[in-house]
CSV table of C-alpha atoms in Angstrom, one decimal:
chain,number,residue,atom,x,y,z
A,25,MET,CA,8.1,4.0,-6.6
A,26,SER,CA,7.4,3.2,-2.9
A,27,GLY,CA,9.3,1.0,-0.5
A,28,GLU,CA,8.7,-2.4,1.0
A,29,ALA,CA,5.1,-2.9,2.3
A,30,ARG,CA,4.6,-3.5,6.0
A,31,ARG,CA,1.7,-5.2,7.7
A,32,THR,CA,0.4,-3.4,10.8
A,33,THR,CA,-2.0,-4.3,13.5
A,34,VAL,CA,-3.8,-2.3,16.2
A,35,LYS,CA,-3.9,-3.9,19.6
A,36,THR,CA,-6.6,-3.1,22.0
A,37,ARG,CA,-6.8,-3.8,25.7
A,38,THR,CA,-9.9,-4.8,27.6
A,39,ASP,CA,-10.8,-5.4,31.2
A,40,PRO,CA,-10.8,-9.1,31.8
A,41,GLN,CA,-13.5,-8.9,34.4
A,42,GLU,CA,-16.7,-8.4,32.3
A,43,GLN,CA,-18.8,-8.1,35.4
A,44,GLU,CA,-16.7,-5.1,36.6
A,45,GLN,CA,-17.0,-3.6,33.2
A,46,GLU,CA,-20.8,-3.8,33.3
A,47,GLN,CA,-20.9,-2.3,36.7
A,48,GLU,CA,-18.8,0.6,35.5
A,49,GLN,CA,-21.2,1.1,32.6
A,50,GLU,CA,-24.1,1.3,35.0
A,51,GLN,CA,-22.4,3.9,37.2
A,52,GLU,CA,-21.5,6.2,34.3
A,53,GLN,CA,-24.0,8.9,33.4
A,54,VAL,CA,-25.9,8.1,30.2
A,55,THR,CA,-26.8,11.1,28.1
A,56,GLY,CA,-27.3,12.0,24.5
A,57,THR,CA,-29.1,8.8,23.5
A,58,GLY,CA,-31.6,10.5,21.2
A,59,THR,CA,-31.5,10.0,17.5
A,60,ALA,CA,-30.2,13.4,16.4
A,61,PRO,CA,-29.9,14.1,12.7
A,62,ALA,CA,-26.6,12.9,11.2
A,63,ALA,CA,-25.6,16.4,10.2
A,64,GLU,CA,-25.9,17.5,13.9
A,65,VAL,CA,-23.9,14.5,15.1
A,66,ILE,CA,-21.2,15.0,12.4
A,67,GLY,CA,-21.0,18.7,13.4
A,68,ALA,CA,-20.7,17.9,17.0
A,69,LEU,CA,-17.8,15.5,16.2
A,70,GLY,CA,-15.9,18.2,14.5
A,71,ILE,CA,-15.6,16.1,11.3
A,72,GLN,CA,-14.2,18.1,8.3
A,73,PRO,CA,-15.0,16.3,5.0
A,74,ALA,CA,-11.7,15.6,3.2
A,75,ALA,CA,-10.6,15.6,-0.5
A,76,VAL,CA,-9.1,12.4,-1.8
A,77,GLU,CA,-6.8,12.2,-4.8
A,78,VAL,CA,-5.5,9.0,-6.4
A,79,HIS,CA,-2.6,9.7,-8.8
A,80,ASP,CA,-1.7,7.2,-11.5
A,81,VAL,CA,-1.9,4.2,-9.2
A,82,HIS,CA,-0.7,0.8,-10.3
A,83,LYS,CA,-0.9,-2.4,-8.2
A,84,TRP,CA,0.1,-5.9,-9.1
A,85,TYR,CA,-0.6,-9.3,-7.4
A,86,GLY,CA,2.1,-11.4,-9.0
A,87,ALA,CA,1.5,-11.1,-12.8
A,88,HIS,CA,-2.0,-9.7,-12.3
A,89,HIS,CA,-2.2,-6.0,-12.9
A,90,VAL,CA,-5.1,-5.3,-10.5
A,91,LEU,CA,-4.9,-1.5,-10.7
A,92,ASP,CA,-3.8,0.0,-14.0
A,93,GLY,CA,-3.1,3.7,-13.9
A,94,VAL,CA,-6.1,4.8,-11.8
A,95,GLU,CA,-6.7,8.5,-11.5
A,96,LEU,CA,-9.5,9.6,-9.2
A,97,THR,CA,-10.4,12.9,-7.4
A,98,VAL,CA,-13.1,12.9,-4.7
A,99,ARG,CA,-14.1,16.4,-3.6
A,100,PRO,CA,-14.9,17.2,0.1
A,101,GLY,CA,-18.4,16.1,1.0
A,102,GLU,CA,-18.8,14.2,-2.3
A,103,VAL,CA,-20.4,10.7,-2.4
A,104,THR,CA,-18.6,8.6,-5.0
A,105,VAL,CA,-20.0,5.1,-5.8
A,106,VAL,CA,-17.7,2.6,-7.5
A,107,LEU,CA,-19.3,-0.1,-9.6
A,108,GLY,CA,-17.9,-2.9,-11.7
A,109,PRO,CA,-17.7,-6.7,-12.1
A,110,SER,CA,-15.9,-8.9,-9.6
A,111,GLY,CA,-12.1,-8.7,-9.9
A,112,SER,CA,-12.2,-5.2,-11.5
A,113,GLY,CA,-10.1,-3.7,-8.7
A,114,LYS,CA,-12.8,-1.9,-6.7
A,115,SER,CA,-11.9,-3.2,-3.3
A,116,THR,CA,-8.2,-3.0,-4.0
A,117,LEU,CA,-8.7,0.7,-4.8
A,118,LEU,CA,-10.2,1.3,-1.4
A,119,ARG,CA,-7.4,-0.6,0.4
A,120,VAL,CA,-4.8,1.5,-1.5
A,121,ILE,CA,-6.6,4.7,-0.5
A,122,ASN,CA,-6.2,3.6,3.2
A,123,HIS,CA,-2.7,2.2,2.5
A,124,LEU,CA,-3.7,-1.3,3.6
A,125,GLU,CA,-2.3,-2.1,0.2
A,126,LYS,CA,0.7,-0.3,-1.1
A,127,PRO,CA,0.8,0.7,-4.8
A,128,GLU,CA,3.9,-0.1,-6.7
A,129,ILE,CA,3.5,3.1,-8.8
A,130,GLY,CA,1.6,6.2,-8.0
A,131,HIS,CA,0.3,7.6,-4.7
A,132,VAL,CA,-2.8,8.8,-2.8
A,133,SER,CA,-3.3,12.1,-1.0
A,134,LEU,CA,-5.8,13.3,1.6
A,135,ASN,CA,-6.3,17.0,1.6
A,136,GLY,CA,-3.0,17.2,-0.3
A,137,GLU,CA,-1.0,15.1,2.3
A,138,LEU,CA,0.6,12.0,0.9
A,139,ILE,CA,-0.8,8.8,2.5
A,140,GLY,CA,1.7,6.1,3.6
A,141,VAL,CA,4.7,7.7,1.9
A,142,ARG,CA,6.9,10.8,1.8
A,143,ARG,CA,8.9,12.4,-1.0
A,144,HIS,CA,12.6,11.8,-1.0
A,145,GLY,CA,13.9,13.7,-4.0
A,146,GLU,CA,12.3,12.1,-7.1
A,147,ARG,CA,11.2,9.0,-5.2
A,148,LEU,CA,8.6,8.1,-2.6
A,149,LYS,CA,9.6,6.4,0.6
A,150,GLU,CA,7.5,4.4,3.0
A,151,LEU,CA,6.6,6.2,6.3
A,152,GLY,CA,7.0,4.5,9.6
A,153,GLU,CA,4.3,2.3,11.0
A,154,ARG,CA,3.2,4.7,13.7
A,155,VAL,CA,2.8,7.6,11.3
A,156,ILE,CA,0.8,5.4,8.9
A,157,LEU,CA,-1.5,4.3,11.7
A,158,GLY,CA,-2.1,8.0,12.5
A,159,GLN,CA,-3.0,8.7,8.9
A,160,ARG,CA,-5.3,5.7,8.8
A,161,SER,CA,-7.2,7.1,11.7
A,162,ARG,CA,-8.4,9.9,9.4
A,163,ILE,CA,-9.7,7.5,6.8
A,164,GLY,CA,-12.7,5.4,8.1
A,165,PHE,CA,-13.1,1.9,6.6
A,166,VAL,CA,-16.3,-0.2,6.8
A,167,PHE,CA,-15.5,-3.8,5.7
A,168,GLN,CA,-17.8,-6.4,4.1
A,169,ASN,CA,-17.6,-8.7,7.1
A,170,PHE,CA,-17.9,-6.2,10.0
A,171,ASN,CA,-14.5,-7.1,11.6
A,172,LEU,CA,-15.8,-6.4,15.1
A,173,PHE,CA,-13.9,-7.6,18.2
A,174,PRO,CA,-15.9,-10.6,19.4
A,175,HIS,CA,-14.7,-10.3,23.0
A,176,LEU,CA,-15.7,-6.7,23.4
A,177,THR,CA,-19.2,-5.3,23.9
A,178,VAL,CA,-20.8,-3.2,21.2
A,179,LEU,CA,-20.0,-0.1,23.3
A,180,ASP,CA,-16.3,-0.9,23.7
A,181,ASN,CA,-16.0,-1.9,20.0
A,182,VAL,CA,-16.9,1.6,19.1
A,183,ALA,CA,-14.9,3.2,21.9
A,184,ALA,CA,-11.7,1.1,21.4
A,185,ALA,CA,-10.0,3.1,18.6
A,186,PRO,CA,-10.3,6.6,20.1
A,187,VAL,CA,-8.7,5.2,23.3
A,188,ALA,CA,-6.0,3.2,21.5
A,189,THR,CA,-5.0,6.2,19.4
A,190,GLY,CA,-4.9,8.5,22.4
A,191,LYS,CA,-7.5,10.8,21.0
A,192,LEU,CA,-10.0,10.4,23.9
A,193,SER,CA,-9.9,9.2,27.5
A,194,ARG,CA,-11.9,6.0,28.1
A,195,PRO,CA,-14.9,7.8,29.7
A,196,GLU,CA,-15.0,10.3,26.8
A,197,ALA,CA,-14.7,7.6,24.2
A,198,ARG,CA,-17.5,5.6,25.8
A,199,GLN,CA,-19.8,8.6,25.9
A,200,LEU,CA,-19.0,9.3,22.2
A,201,ALA,CA,-19.8,5.6,21.5
A,202,ARG,CA,-23.2,5.9,23.2
A,203,ASP,CA,-24.0,9.0,21.0
A,204,LEU,CA,-22.9,7.2,17.8
A,205,LEU,CA,-24.8,4.0,18.7
A,206,ALA,CA,-27.9,6.1,19.2
A,207,ARG,CA,-27.3,7.7,15.8
A,208,VAL,CA,-27.3,4.3,14.1
A,209,GLY,CA,-30.4,3.1,16.0
A,210,LEU,CA,-28.6,0.8,18.5
A,211,ALA,CA,-28.7,2.7,21.8
A,212,ASP,CA,-30.2,-0.3,23.4
A,213,LYS,CA,-27.5,-2.7,22.3
A,214,SER,CA,-24.5,-1.1,24.0
A,215,SER,CA,-24.0,-4.0,26.4
A,216,ALA,CA,-24.5,-6.7,23.8
A,217,TYR,CA,-21.7,-8.7,22.2
A,218,PRO,CA,-21.3,-9.0,18.4
A,219,ARG,CA,-22.5,-12.6,18.4
A,220,GLN,CA,-25.8,-11.5,19.9
A,221,LEU,CA,-26.6,-9.1,16.9
A,222,SER,CA,-27.9,-9.6,13.4
A,223,GLY,CA,-25.6,-9.0,10.5
A,224,GLY,CA,-27.3,-5.6,9.8
A,225,GLN,CA,-26.9,-4.6,13.4
A,226,GLN,CA,-23.2,-5.6,13.3
A,227,GLN,CA,-22.6,-3.5,10.2
A,228,ARG,CA,-24.3,-0.5,11.9
A,229,VAL,CA,-21.9,-0.9,14.8
A,230,ALA,CA,-19.0,-1.0,12.3
A,231,ILE,CA,-20.2,2.3,10.8
A,232,ALA,CA,-20.4,3.8,14.3
A,233,ARG,CA,-16.9,2.6,15.0
A,234,ALA,CA,-15.6,4.2,11.8
A,235,LEU,CA,-17.2,7.5,12.8
A,236,ALA,CA,-15.6,7.4,16.3
A,237,LEU,CA,-12.2,8.5,14.9
A,238,ARG,CA,-13.7,11.6,13.2
A,239,PRO,CA,-12.4,10.6,9.8
A,240,GLY,CA,-12.3,13.0,6.9
A,241,VAL,CA,-13.5,10.3,4.5
A,242,ILE,CA,-15.2,6.9,5.0
A,243,LEU,CA,-14.6,4.0,2.7
A,244,PHE,CA,-17.3,1.3,2.3
A,245,ASP,CA,-16.3,-2.0,0.8
A,246,GLU,CA,-19.6,-3.7,-0.3
A,247,PRO,CA,-21.2,-3.0,3.1
A,248,THR,CA,-24.3,-5.1,2.3
A,249,SER,CA,-22.8,-8.0,0.5
A,250,ALA,CA,-22.6,-10.3,3.6
A,251,LEU,CA,-26.2,-9.5,4.7
A,252,ASP,CA,-29.4,-11.4,4.3
A,253,PRO,CA,-31.6,-9.4,1.8
A,254,GLU,CA,-34.1,-8.3,4.5
A,255,LEU,CA,-31.3,-6.7,6.5
A,256,VAL,CA,-29.9,-4.6,3.6
A,257,GLY,CA,-32.3,-1.7,4.0
A,258,GLU,CA,-31.3,-0.8,7.6
A,259,VAL,CA,-27.6,-0.4,6.6
A,260,LEU,CA,-28.4,1.5,3.5
A,261,ALA,CA,-30.6,3.9,5.5
A,262,VAL,CA,-27.6,4.7,7.8
A,263,ILE,CA,-25.3,5.3,4.9
A,264,LYS,CA,-27.9,7.6,3.2
A,265,ASP,CA,-28.1,9.6,6.4
A,266,LEU,CA,-24.3,10.0,6.4
A,267,ALA,CA,-24.4,11.1,2.8
A,268,ARG,CA,-27.0,13.8,3.6
A,269,SER,CA,-24.8,15.1,6.4
A,270,GLY,CA,-22.0,16.1,4.0
A,271,THR,CA,-19.5,13.4,4.9
A,272,THR,CA,-17.0,12.4,2.1
A,273,LEU,CA,-17.9,8.8,1.2
A,274,VAL,CA,-16.4,6.3,-1.3
A,275,ILE,CA,-18.7,3.3,-1.6
A,276,VAL,CA,-18.1,0.1,-3.5
A,277,THR,CA,-21.4,-1.6,-4.0
A,278,HIS,CA,-23.5,-3.8,-6.4
A,279,GLU,CA,-26.7,-1.9,-5.3
A,280,ILE,CA,-27.4,0.0,-8.5
A,281,GLY,CA,-30.6,1.6,-7.2
A,282,PHE,CA,-28.8,2.8,-4.1
A,283,ALA,CA,-26.0,4.2,-6.3
A,284,ARG,CA,-28.6,6.1,-8.4
A,285,GLU,CA,-30.2,7.6,-5.3
A,286,ILE,CA,-27.2,8.5,-3.2
A,287,ALA,CA,-24.2,9.2,-5.5
A,288,ASP,CA,-22.9,12.5,-6.6
A,289,ARG,CA,-20.7,10.6,-9.0
A,290,VAL,CA,-20.6,7.0,-10.2
A,291,VAL,CA,-17.3,5.4,-11.2
A,292,PHE,CA,-17.4,2.2,-13.4
A,293,MET,CA,-14.2,0.1,-13.2
A,294,ASP,CA,-13.2,-2.9,-15.3
A,295,GLY,CA,-9.8,-4.6,-15.6
A,296,GLY,CA,-8.2,-2.4,-13.1
A,297,ARG,CA,-9.1,0.8,-14.9
A,298,ILE,CA,-11.7,3.5,-14.6
A,299,VAL,CA,-13.8,3.0,-17.8
A,300,GLU,CA,-16.3,5.8,-17.2
A,301,GLN,CA,-17.3,8.2,-14.5
A,302,GLY,CA,-19.9,11.0,-14.1
A,303,PRO,CA,-23.2,11.8,-12.6
A,304,PRO,CA,-25.6,8.8,-12.0
A,305,ALA,CA,-28.0,10.0,-14.7
A,306,GLN,CA,-25.2,9.9,-17.2
A,307,VAL,CA,-23.3,6.7,-16.3
A,308,LEU,CA,-26.4,4.6,-15.4
A,309,ASP,CA,-28.9,5.9,-17.9
A,310,HIS,CA,-26.8,7.1,-20.8
A,311,PRO,CA,-23.4,5.4,-20.6
A,312,GLN,CA,-20.8,6.4,-23.2
A,313,GLN,CA,-18.7,3.3,-23.2
A,314,GLU,CA,-19.7,-0.1,-24.6
A,315,ARG,CA,-18.3,-1.9,-21.6
A,316,THR,CA,-20.4,0.1,-19.2
A,317,ARG,CA,-23.5,-0.5,-21.3
A,318,ASP,CA,-22.8,-4.3,-21.4
A,319,PHE,CA,-22.3,-4.5,-17.6
A,320,LEU,CA,-25.4,-2.5,-16.8
A,321,SER,CA,-27.5,-4.6,-19.2
A,322,LYS,CA,-26.7,-7.6,-17.1
A,323,VAL,CA,-27.4,-6.1,-13.6
A,324,LEU,CA,-30.3,-3.8,-14.2
């Protein structure tokens, strides 16, 4: 059983003089703004798709057993889509994978490395905050509500994390941000602020930001749920492109058609447990469990 949970925050610094910042942007050489295929961009980033293993994970919120013995293996480069009714534990599972939530029992590993804890004899002990932050930098997370910094430009939202973690210098991070913004179709929005973008554009910035740290896996927590219906397609198109590139993805979504098209494996959760999992054609067209059939009959 792991130790006491700790809340962590990442602080970023920004130049208080926005005018100077814009002048600096104009002076820097702008290259690589074409829309290269995702596979080419991923290869240039040096991203190595990671394996994720969730071992007998239990999580409680008070008396509510939100995750009840979850076992899940995601192979490198696999796209796993998690479906289920509200309150089934889908989003909590993603947060446990990234150690934003700490399981009371069980553990998560990335390429065999324990996340958030270390072994101490027969027990698991919580790692230090700095070590956990370093591990999280290898696990991208795209939230429902974008979580962009409102006081930073789009370019600096994407560049902030590589600079804050010491992975890149500021000029290097800003050039990478330009390349990633081009990849998600927002090369012309680098100087804009989040409030000046549509919801779909903000979510594409969030995807670029997740890629900037070269993560081995990217977690998507209902990435289209906060969007107007007409904006959903532009975000799904970017995620499809990532899937074709061989990036390891774990996606919580209610978009059944999208799951059928993109997933290597579909996982159905209910009551904090994995009820059924398998290829989309099996789980969505020929489900084995009555609870899966009942859920799909109401959403298809």
